[in-house]
Coordinates of C-alpha atoms and ligand atoms in Angstrom, one line a residue:
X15 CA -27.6 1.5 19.5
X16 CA -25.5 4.1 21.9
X17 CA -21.9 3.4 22.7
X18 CA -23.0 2.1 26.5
X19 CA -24.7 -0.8 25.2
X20 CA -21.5 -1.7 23.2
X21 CA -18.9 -1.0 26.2
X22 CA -20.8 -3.7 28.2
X23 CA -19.2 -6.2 25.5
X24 CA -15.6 -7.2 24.7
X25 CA -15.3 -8.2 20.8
X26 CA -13.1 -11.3 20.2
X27 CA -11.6 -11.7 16.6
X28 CA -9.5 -14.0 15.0
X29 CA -8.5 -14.7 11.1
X30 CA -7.9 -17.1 8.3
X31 CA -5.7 -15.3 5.7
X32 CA -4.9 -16.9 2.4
X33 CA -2.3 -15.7 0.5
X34 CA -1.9 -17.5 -3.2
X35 CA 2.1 -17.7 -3.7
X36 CA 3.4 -16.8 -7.3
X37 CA 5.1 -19.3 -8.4
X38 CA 5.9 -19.9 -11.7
X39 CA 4.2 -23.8 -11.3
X40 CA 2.1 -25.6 -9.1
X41 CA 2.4 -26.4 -6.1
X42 CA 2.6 -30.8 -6.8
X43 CA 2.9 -30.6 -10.2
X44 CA 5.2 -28.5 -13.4
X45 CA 1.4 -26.9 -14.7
X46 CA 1.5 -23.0 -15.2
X47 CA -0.2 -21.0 -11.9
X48 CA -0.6 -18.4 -14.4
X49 CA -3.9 -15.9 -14.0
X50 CA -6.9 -15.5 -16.5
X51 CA -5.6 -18.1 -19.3
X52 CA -8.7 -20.2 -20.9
X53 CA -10.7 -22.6 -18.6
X54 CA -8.7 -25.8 -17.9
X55 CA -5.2 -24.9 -19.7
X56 CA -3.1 -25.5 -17.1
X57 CA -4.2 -28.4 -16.3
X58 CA -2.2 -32.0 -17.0
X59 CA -3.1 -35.4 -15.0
X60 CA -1.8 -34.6 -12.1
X61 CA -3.7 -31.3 -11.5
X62 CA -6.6 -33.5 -12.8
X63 CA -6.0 -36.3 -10.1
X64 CA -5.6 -38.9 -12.4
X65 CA -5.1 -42.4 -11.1
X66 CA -1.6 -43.8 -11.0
X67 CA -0.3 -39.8 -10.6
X68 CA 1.9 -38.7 -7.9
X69 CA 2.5 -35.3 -6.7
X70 CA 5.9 -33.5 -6.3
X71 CA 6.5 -30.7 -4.1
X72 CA 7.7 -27.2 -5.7
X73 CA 10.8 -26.0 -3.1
X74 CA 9.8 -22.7 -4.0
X75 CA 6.9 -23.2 -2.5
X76 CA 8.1 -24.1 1.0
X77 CA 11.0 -20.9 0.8
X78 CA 7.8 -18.7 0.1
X79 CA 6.1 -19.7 2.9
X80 CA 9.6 -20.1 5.6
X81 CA 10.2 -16.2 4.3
X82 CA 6.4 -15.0 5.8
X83 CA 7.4 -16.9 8.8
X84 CA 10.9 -15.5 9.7
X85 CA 9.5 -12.3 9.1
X86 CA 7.2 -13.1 11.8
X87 CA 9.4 -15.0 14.3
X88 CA 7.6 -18.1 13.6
X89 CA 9.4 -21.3 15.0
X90 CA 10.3 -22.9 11.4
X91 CA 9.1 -26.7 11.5
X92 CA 12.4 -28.9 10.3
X93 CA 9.8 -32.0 9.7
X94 CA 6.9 -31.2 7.7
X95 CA 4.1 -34.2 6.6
X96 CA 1.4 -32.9 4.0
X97 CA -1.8 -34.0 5.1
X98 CA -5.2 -35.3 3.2
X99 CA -7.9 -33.0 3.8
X100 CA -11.3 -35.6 2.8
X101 CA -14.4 -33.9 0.8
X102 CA -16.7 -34.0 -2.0
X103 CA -16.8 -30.6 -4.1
X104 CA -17.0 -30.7 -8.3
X105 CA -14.0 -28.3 -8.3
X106 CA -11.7 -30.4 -6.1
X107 CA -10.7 -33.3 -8.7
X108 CA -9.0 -35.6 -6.1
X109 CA -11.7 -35.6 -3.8
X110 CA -9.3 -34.5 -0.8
X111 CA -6.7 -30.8 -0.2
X112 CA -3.4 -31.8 0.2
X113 CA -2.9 -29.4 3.2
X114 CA -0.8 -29.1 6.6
X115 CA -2.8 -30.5 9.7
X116 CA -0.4 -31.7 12.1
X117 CA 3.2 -30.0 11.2
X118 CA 2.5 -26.4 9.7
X119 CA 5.5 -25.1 8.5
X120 CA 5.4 -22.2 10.5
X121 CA 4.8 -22.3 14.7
X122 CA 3.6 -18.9 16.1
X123 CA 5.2 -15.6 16.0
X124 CA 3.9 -12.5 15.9
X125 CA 2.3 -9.3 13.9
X126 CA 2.4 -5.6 15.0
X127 CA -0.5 -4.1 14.1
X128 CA -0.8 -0.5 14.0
X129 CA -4.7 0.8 13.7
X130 CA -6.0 4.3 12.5
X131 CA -6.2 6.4 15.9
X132 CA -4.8 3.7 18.1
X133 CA -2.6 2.1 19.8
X134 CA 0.1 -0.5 18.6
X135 CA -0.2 -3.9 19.1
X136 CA 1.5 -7.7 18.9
X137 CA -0.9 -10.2 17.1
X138 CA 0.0 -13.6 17.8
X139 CA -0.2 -15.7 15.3
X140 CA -1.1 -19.6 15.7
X141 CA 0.1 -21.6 12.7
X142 CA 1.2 -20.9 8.9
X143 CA 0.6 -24.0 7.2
X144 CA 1.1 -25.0 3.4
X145 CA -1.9 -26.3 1.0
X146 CA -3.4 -26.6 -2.6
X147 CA -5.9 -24.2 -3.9
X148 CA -9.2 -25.9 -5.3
X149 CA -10.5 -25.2 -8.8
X150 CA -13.3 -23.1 -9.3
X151 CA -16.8 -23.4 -10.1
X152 CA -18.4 -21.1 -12.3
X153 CA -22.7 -20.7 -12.3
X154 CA -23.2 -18.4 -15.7
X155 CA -26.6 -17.0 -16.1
X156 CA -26.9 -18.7 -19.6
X157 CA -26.1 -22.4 -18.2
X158 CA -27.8 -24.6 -16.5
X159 CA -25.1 -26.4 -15.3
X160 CA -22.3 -25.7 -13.6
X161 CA -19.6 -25.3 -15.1
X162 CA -15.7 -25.9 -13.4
X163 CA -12.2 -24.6 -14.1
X164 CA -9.6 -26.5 -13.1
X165 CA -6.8 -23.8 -14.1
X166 CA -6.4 -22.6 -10.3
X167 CA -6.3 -26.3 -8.7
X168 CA -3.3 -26.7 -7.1
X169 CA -1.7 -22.9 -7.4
X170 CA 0.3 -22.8 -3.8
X171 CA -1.6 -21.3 -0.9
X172 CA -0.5 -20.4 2.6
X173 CA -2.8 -19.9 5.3
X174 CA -2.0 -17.8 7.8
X175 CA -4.0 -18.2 11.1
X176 CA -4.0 -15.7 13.9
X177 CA -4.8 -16.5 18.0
X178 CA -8.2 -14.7 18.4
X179 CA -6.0 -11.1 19.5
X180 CA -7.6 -8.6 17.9
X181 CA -10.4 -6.7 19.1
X182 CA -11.7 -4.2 16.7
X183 CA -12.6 -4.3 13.1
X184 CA -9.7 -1.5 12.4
X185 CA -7.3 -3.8 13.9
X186 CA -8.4 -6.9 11.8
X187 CA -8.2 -4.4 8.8
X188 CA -4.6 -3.2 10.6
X189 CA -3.8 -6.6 10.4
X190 CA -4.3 -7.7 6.6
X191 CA -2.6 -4.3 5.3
X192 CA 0.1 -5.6 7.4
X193 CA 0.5 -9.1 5.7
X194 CA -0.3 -7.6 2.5
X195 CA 2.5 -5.2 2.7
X196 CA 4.4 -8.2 3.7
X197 CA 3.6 -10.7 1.6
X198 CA 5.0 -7.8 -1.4
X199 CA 7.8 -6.8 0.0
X200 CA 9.0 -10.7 0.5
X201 CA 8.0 -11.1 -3.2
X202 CA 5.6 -14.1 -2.2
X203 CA 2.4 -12.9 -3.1
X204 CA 0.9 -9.6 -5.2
X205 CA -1.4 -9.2 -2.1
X206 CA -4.4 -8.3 -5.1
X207 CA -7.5 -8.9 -2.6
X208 CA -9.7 -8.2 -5.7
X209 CA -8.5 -11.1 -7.6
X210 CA -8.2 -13.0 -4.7
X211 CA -4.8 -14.2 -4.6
X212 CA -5.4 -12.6 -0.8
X213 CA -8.3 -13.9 1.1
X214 CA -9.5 -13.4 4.3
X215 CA -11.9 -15.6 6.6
X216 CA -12.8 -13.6 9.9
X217 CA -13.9 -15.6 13.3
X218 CA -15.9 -13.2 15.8
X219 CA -17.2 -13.4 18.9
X220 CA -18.4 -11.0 21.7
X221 CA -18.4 -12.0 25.6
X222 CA -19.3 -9.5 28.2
X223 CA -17.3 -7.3 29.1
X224 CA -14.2 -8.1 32.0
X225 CA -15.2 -11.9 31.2
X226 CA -12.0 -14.5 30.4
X227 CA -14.3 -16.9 28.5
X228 CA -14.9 -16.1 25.0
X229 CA -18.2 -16.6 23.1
X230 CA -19.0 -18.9 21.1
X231 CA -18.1 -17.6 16.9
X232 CA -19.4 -16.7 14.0
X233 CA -16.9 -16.9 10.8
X234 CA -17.4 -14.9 7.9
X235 CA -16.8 -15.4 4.4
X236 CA -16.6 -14.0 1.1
X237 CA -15.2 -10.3 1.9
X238 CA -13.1 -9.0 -1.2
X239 CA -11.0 -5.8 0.1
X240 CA -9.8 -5.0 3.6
X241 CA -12.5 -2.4 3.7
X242 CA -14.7 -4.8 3.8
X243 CA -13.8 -7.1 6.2
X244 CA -13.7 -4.0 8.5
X245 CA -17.7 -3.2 7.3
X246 CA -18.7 -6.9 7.7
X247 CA -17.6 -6.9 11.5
X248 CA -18.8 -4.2 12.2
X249 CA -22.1 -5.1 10.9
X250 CA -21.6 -8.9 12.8
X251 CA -20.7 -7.1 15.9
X252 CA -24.4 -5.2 15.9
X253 CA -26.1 -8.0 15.3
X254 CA -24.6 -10.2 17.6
X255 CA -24.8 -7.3 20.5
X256 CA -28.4 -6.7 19.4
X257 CA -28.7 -10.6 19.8
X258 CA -27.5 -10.6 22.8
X259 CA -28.8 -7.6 24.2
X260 CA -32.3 -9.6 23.8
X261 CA -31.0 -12.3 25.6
X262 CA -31.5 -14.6 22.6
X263 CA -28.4 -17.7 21.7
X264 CA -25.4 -16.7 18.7
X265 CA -25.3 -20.2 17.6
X266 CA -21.8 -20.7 16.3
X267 CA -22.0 -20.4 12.1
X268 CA -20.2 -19.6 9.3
X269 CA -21.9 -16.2 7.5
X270 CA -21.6 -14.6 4.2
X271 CA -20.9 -10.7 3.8
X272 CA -23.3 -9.2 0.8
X273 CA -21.2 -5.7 -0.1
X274 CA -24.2 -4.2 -1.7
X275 CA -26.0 -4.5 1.5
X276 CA -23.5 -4.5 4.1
X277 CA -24.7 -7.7 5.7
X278 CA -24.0 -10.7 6.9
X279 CA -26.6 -13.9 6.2
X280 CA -26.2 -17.4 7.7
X281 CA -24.8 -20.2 5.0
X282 CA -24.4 -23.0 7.4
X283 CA -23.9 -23.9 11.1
X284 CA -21.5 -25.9 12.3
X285 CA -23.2 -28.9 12.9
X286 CA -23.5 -29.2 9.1
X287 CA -19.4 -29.2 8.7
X288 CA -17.7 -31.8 7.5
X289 CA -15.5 -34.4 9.1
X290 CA -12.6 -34.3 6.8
X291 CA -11.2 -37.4 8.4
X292 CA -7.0 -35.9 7.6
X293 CA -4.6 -38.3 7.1
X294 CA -1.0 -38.3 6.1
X295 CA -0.8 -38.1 2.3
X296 CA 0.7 -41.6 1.4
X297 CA 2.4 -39.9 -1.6
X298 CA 4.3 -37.4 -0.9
X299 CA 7.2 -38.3 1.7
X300 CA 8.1 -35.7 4.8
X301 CA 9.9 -32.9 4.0
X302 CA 12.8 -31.9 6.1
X303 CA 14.4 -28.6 6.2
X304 CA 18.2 -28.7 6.8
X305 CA 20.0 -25.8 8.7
X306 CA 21.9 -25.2 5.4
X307 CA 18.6 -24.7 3.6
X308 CA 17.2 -22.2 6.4
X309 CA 20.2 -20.3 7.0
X310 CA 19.8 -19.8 3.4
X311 CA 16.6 -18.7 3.2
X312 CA 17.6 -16.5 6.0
X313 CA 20.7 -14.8 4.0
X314 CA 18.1 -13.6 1.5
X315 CA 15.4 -12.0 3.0
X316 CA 14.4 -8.2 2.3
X317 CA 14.7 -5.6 4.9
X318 CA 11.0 -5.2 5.9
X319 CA 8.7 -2.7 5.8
X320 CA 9.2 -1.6 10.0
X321 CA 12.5 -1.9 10.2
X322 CA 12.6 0.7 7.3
X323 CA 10.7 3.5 8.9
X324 CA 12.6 2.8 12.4
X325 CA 15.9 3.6 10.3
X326 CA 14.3 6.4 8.3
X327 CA 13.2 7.8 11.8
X328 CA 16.4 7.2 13.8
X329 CA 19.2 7.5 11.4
X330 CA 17.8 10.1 8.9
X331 CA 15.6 12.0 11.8
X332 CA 12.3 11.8 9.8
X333 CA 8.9 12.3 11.2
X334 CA 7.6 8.7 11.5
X335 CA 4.4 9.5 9.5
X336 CA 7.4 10.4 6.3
X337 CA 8.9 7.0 6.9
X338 CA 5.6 4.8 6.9
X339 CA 4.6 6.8 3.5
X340 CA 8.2 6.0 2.0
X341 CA 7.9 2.3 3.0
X342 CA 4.6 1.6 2.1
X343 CA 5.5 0.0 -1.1
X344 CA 9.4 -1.5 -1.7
X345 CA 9.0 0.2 -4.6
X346 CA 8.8 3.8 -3.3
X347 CA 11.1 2.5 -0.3
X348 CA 14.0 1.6 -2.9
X349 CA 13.2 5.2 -5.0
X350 CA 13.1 6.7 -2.2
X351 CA 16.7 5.2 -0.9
X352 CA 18.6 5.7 -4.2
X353 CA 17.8 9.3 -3.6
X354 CA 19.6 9.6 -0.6
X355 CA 22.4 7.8 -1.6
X356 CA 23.3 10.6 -3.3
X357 CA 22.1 13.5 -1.1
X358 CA 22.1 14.0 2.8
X359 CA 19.1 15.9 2.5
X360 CA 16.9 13.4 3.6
X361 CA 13.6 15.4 4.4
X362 CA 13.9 17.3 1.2
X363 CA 13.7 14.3 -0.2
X364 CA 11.4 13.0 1.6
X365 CA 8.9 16.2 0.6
X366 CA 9.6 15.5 -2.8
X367 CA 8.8 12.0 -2.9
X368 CA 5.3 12.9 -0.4
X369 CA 4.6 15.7 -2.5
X370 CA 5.4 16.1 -6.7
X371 CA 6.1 12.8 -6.7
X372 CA 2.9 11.0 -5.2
X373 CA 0.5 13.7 -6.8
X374 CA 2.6 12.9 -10.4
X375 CA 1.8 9.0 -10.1
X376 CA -1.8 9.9 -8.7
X377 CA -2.4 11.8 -11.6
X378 CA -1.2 9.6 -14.3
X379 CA -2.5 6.3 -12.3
X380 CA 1.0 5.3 -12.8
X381 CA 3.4 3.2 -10.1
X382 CA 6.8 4.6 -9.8
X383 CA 7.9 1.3 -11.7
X384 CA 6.6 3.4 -14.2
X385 CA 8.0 6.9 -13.6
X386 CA 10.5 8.5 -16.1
X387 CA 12.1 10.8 -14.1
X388 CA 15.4 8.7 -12.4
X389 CA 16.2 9.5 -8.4
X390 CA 19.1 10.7 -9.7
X391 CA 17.5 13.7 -12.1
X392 CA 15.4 14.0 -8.8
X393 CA 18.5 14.7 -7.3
X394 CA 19.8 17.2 -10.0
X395 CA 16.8 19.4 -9.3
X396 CA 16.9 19.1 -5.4
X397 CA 20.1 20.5 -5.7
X398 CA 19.1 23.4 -8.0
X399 CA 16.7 24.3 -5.2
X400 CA 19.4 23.8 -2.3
X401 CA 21.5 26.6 -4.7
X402 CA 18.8 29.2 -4.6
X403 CA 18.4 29.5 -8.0
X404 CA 15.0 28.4 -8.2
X405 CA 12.8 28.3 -5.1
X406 CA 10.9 24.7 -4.4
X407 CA 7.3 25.8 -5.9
X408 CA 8.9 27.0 -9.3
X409 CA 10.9 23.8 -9.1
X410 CA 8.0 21.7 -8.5
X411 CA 5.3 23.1 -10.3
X412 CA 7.3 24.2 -13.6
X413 CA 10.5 22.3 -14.0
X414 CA 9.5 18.7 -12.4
X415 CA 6.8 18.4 -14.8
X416 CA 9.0 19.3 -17.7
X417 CA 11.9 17.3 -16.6
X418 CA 10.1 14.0 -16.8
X419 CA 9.2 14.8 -20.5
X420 CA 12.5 15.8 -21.6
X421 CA 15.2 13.4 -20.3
X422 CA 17.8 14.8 -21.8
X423 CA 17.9 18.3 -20.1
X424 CA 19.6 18.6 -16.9
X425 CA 17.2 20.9 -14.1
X426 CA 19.6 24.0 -14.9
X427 CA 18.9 24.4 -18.6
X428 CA 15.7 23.6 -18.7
X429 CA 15.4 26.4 -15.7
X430 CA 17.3 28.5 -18.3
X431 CA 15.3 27.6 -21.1
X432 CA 11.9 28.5 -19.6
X433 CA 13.7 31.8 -17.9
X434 CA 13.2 30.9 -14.5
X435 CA 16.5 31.3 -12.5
X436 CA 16.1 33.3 -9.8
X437 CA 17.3 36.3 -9.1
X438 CA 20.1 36.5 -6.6
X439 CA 22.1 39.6 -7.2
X440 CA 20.6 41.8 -4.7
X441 CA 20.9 45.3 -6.5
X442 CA 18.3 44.4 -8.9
X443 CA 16.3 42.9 -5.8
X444 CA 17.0 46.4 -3.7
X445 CA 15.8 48.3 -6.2
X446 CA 12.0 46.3 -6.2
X447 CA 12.4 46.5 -2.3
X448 CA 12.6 50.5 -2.8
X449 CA 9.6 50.5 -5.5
X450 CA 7.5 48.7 -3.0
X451 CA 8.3 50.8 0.1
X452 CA 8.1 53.9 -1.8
X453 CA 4.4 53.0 -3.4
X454 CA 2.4 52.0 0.4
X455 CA 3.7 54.9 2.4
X456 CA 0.8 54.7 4.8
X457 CA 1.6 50.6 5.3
X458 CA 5.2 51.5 6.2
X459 CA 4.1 54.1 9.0
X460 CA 2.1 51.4 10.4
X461 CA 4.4 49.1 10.5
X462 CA 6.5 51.3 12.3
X463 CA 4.5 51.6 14.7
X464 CA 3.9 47.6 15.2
X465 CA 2.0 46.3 12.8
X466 CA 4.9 43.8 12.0
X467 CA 2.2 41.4 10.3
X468 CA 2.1 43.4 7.2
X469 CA 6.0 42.4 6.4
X470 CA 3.4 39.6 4.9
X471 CA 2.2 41.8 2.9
X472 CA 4.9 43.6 1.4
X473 CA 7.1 40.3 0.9
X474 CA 3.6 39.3 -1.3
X475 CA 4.3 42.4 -3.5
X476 CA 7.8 42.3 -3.9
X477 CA 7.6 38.3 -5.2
X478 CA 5.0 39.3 -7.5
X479 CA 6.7 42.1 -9.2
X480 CA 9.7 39.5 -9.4
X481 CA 7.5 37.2 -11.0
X482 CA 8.6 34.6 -8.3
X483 CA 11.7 34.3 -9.2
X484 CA 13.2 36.5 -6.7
X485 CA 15.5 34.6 -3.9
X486 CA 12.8 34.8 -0.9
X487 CA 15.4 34.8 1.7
X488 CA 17.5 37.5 0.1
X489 CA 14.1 40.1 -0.6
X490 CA 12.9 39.2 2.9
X491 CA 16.2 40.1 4.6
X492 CA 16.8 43.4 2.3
X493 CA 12.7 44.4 3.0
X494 CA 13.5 43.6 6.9
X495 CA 16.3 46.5 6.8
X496 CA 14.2 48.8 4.6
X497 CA 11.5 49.3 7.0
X498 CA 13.8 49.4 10.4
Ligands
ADP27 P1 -12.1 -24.1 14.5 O1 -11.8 -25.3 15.3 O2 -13.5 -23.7 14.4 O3 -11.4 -24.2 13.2 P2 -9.9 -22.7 15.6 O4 -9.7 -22.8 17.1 O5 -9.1 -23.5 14.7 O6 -11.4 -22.9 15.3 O7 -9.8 -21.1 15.2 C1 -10.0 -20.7 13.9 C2 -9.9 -19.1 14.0 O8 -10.9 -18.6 14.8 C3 -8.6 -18.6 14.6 O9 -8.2 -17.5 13.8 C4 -9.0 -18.2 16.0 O10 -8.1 -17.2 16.4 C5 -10.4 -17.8 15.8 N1 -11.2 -18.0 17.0 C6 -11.2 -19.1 17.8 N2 -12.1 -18.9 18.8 C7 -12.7 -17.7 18.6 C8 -13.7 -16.9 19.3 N3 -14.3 -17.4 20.4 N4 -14.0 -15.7 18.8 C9 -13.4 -15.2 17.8 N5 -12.4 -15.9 17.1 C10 -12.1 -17.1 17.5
MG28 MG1 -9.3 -24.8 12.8

């Protein structure tokens, strides 16, 4: 279909986001959340849903999920009640969620959103609410039956729920690199959509466009990387255009995306839902949060991720693309900062962590966590550079490599060592400037004459008879004066 018949619709998209918190226990109960142990090991009577069991609520739990929502100017609920969320599943022992229906922790706030090749913009968000994650059922192809592990029944989720704001599928895919960025640097979740411990339900809907009254929305399911919740609405918003361009009814369903195909296909409409029939959870009494308990929750919250680059752009003059690659993990962020607190050379830096640094990790598919070579070493050999001993590429292609074997050397021997101190002392870098001059007599006419371009050229021959280690500045000054 051309891009008229799409501009005479206006896309409508909301989302469910679950993020799994890691906490060391459940979420009611002392059992390990830990990933990938043996089906049904972490898992005691209360996890179970034993009769006669009560459930007790892991603070952690409810700090995780306060952090997400100062960080996005959510009102903070003071009384909280944990609701009963009724249904039948074979992986959901008690026979109800213990969820948030009434009092989410977390009212509103908001989510900038920054999409490839657009525009900026504020997400509201609805709600953040607390709730248990069900077990899991598991259909192997050499059972019959099904089989169920209870390991992951009751690991802390919150769900985050946005206002239907966004409009394209880059912004909903804007939008969960946003809380996954989040959600790590608050240290609440590992954001790992793979493993699911981030999850992501998308609501769509198209209306004509100009109109005020949305239509009515298809939600999809089962999308494993923010890739593809991008591919899955943009395949739901063909169909449902192509639907509608036909004139036939979207009938309100929930869908499920195939990633081998790129599809969607229908699982159930929403006369089929249930009624879950929530009720206060007789068990567990309100919670209240005190103003001591908030204001200390507040006291410890990370700098986040857009404050970051708007300091590394006002205060340290970086280009903003520099300070969204530095913050996109607190990881790089805090390398990054321990660099500069011990040099003002900030976009140095900054070209060292984009450049050797990045490619190094790329390379040995290794996170900086990881990395031998200490900011401060970093430092050591930034400084070198700044000297004009060594120029950058002889500093990052031969001693960076070196240096994060050999932690012992400091950047100056082992630039001794290999021989690779540049040479400064002009007489020797004359007499190469002489050499060269004196062997392309015809070049030097012409560039008397105006061909200035060819100083290219002759700066070319005089580094390679230095063997790159000649002071560029110093050879490109004394070639300058040579030729007039
Ligand atoms: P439901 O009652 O079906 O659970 P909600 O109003 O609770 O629907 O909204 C669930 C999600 O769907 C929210 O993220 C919301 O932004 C989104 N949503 C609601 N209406 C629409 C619509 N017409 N088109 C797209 N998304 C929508
Ligand atoms: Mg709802």
């Amino acid at each position: 279909m051309d891009a008229d018949v799409y501009s005479k619709y206006t896309v409508v998209i909301g989302l469910e986001v679950h993020a799994q918190l890691q906490t060391q226990s459940k979420i009611y109960s002392s059992d390990s959340t830990e990933f990938g142990n043996s089906p049904n090991t972490n898992v005691s009577v209360i996890t179970l849903g034993h009769p006669g069991t009560l459930p007790r609520l892991n603070r952690k739990v409810v700090e995780y999920a306060i952090r997400i929502g100062l960080a996005c100017s959510s009102e903070i609920s003071r009384y909280n009640i944990f609701d009963r969320k009724n249904y039948f599943y074979p992986d959901l022992p008690k026979g109800y969620q213990l969820t948030q229906d009434r009092t989410p922790i977390c009212i509103g706030g908001t989510v900038t959103v920054s999409p490839k090749n657009a525009e900026d913009r504020e997400i509201r968000l609805n709600r953040i609410h607390i709730e248990e994650d069900a077990g899991k059922s598991l259909h192997l192809p050499e059972e019959s039956d099904t089989l169920v592990d209870f390991n992951r029944a009751g690991v802390p989720l919150i769900e985050i729920v946005t206002e239907p704001d966004l409009r394209t599928p880059e912004e909903a895919y804007a939008f969960l690199a946003e809380i996954r960025q989040l959600v790590r640097y608050l240290d609440i979740c590992d954001g790992n959509m793979e493993e699911g411990s981030l999850r992501c339900d998308a609501n769509i809907s198209i209306m004509p466009a100009g109109s005020d009254t949305f239509g009515k929305k298809v939600e999809i399911k089962n999308m494993n990387s923010l890739r593809n919740v991008q591919r899955a609405l943009e395949h739901e918003i063909e169909r449902q255009v192509m639907l509608a361009e036909k004139g036939e009814e979207i009938i309100s369903e929930t869908r499920t995306f195939n990633e081998t195909t790129g599809t969607t296909s229908g699982m159930r409409t929403k006369e089929e839902l249930n009624d879950y029939r929530y009720f206060p959870d007789p068990d567990l009494s309100p919670l209240v949060v005190s103003e001591e308990w908030l204001a200390a929750i507040e006291e410890k919250m990370p700098v986040l991720p857009r404050e970051l680059v708007k300091k590394y752009v006002q205060e340290y003059d970086l280009p903003e693309y520099d300070a969204r690659v530095l913050t996109d993990s607190k990881e790089i962020a805090s390398y990054f900062e321990e660099i500069i607190s011990h040099t003002d050379q900030y976009k140095a830096a900054s070209n060292w962590m984009m450049g050797p640094v990045k490619s190094y990790l790329n390379e040995h598919t290794i996170e900086i966590g990881d990395f031998r070579l200490t900011p401060v070493r970093l430092v050591d050999l930034m400084k070198l550079v700044e000297s004009g001993k060594v120029s950058f590429s002889i500093a990052s292609q031969r001693i960076f490599p070196v240096m994060v074997e050999d932690t012992d050397s400091s950047a100056a021997e082992i630039a001794k060592r290999l021989n690779l101190i540049q040479e400064s002392d002009s007489g020797a870098i004359e007499q190469l400037v002489d050499d060269v001059v004196a062997d392309f007599p015809d070049k030097v006419t012409a560039y008397r004459k105006g061909q200035k371009g060819l100083l290219g050229m002759f700066m070319g021959e005089v580094m390679k008879r230095g063997k790159g280690k000649i002071n560029p500045k110093m050879a490109n000054e004394l070639l300058r004066n040579k030729l007039g």
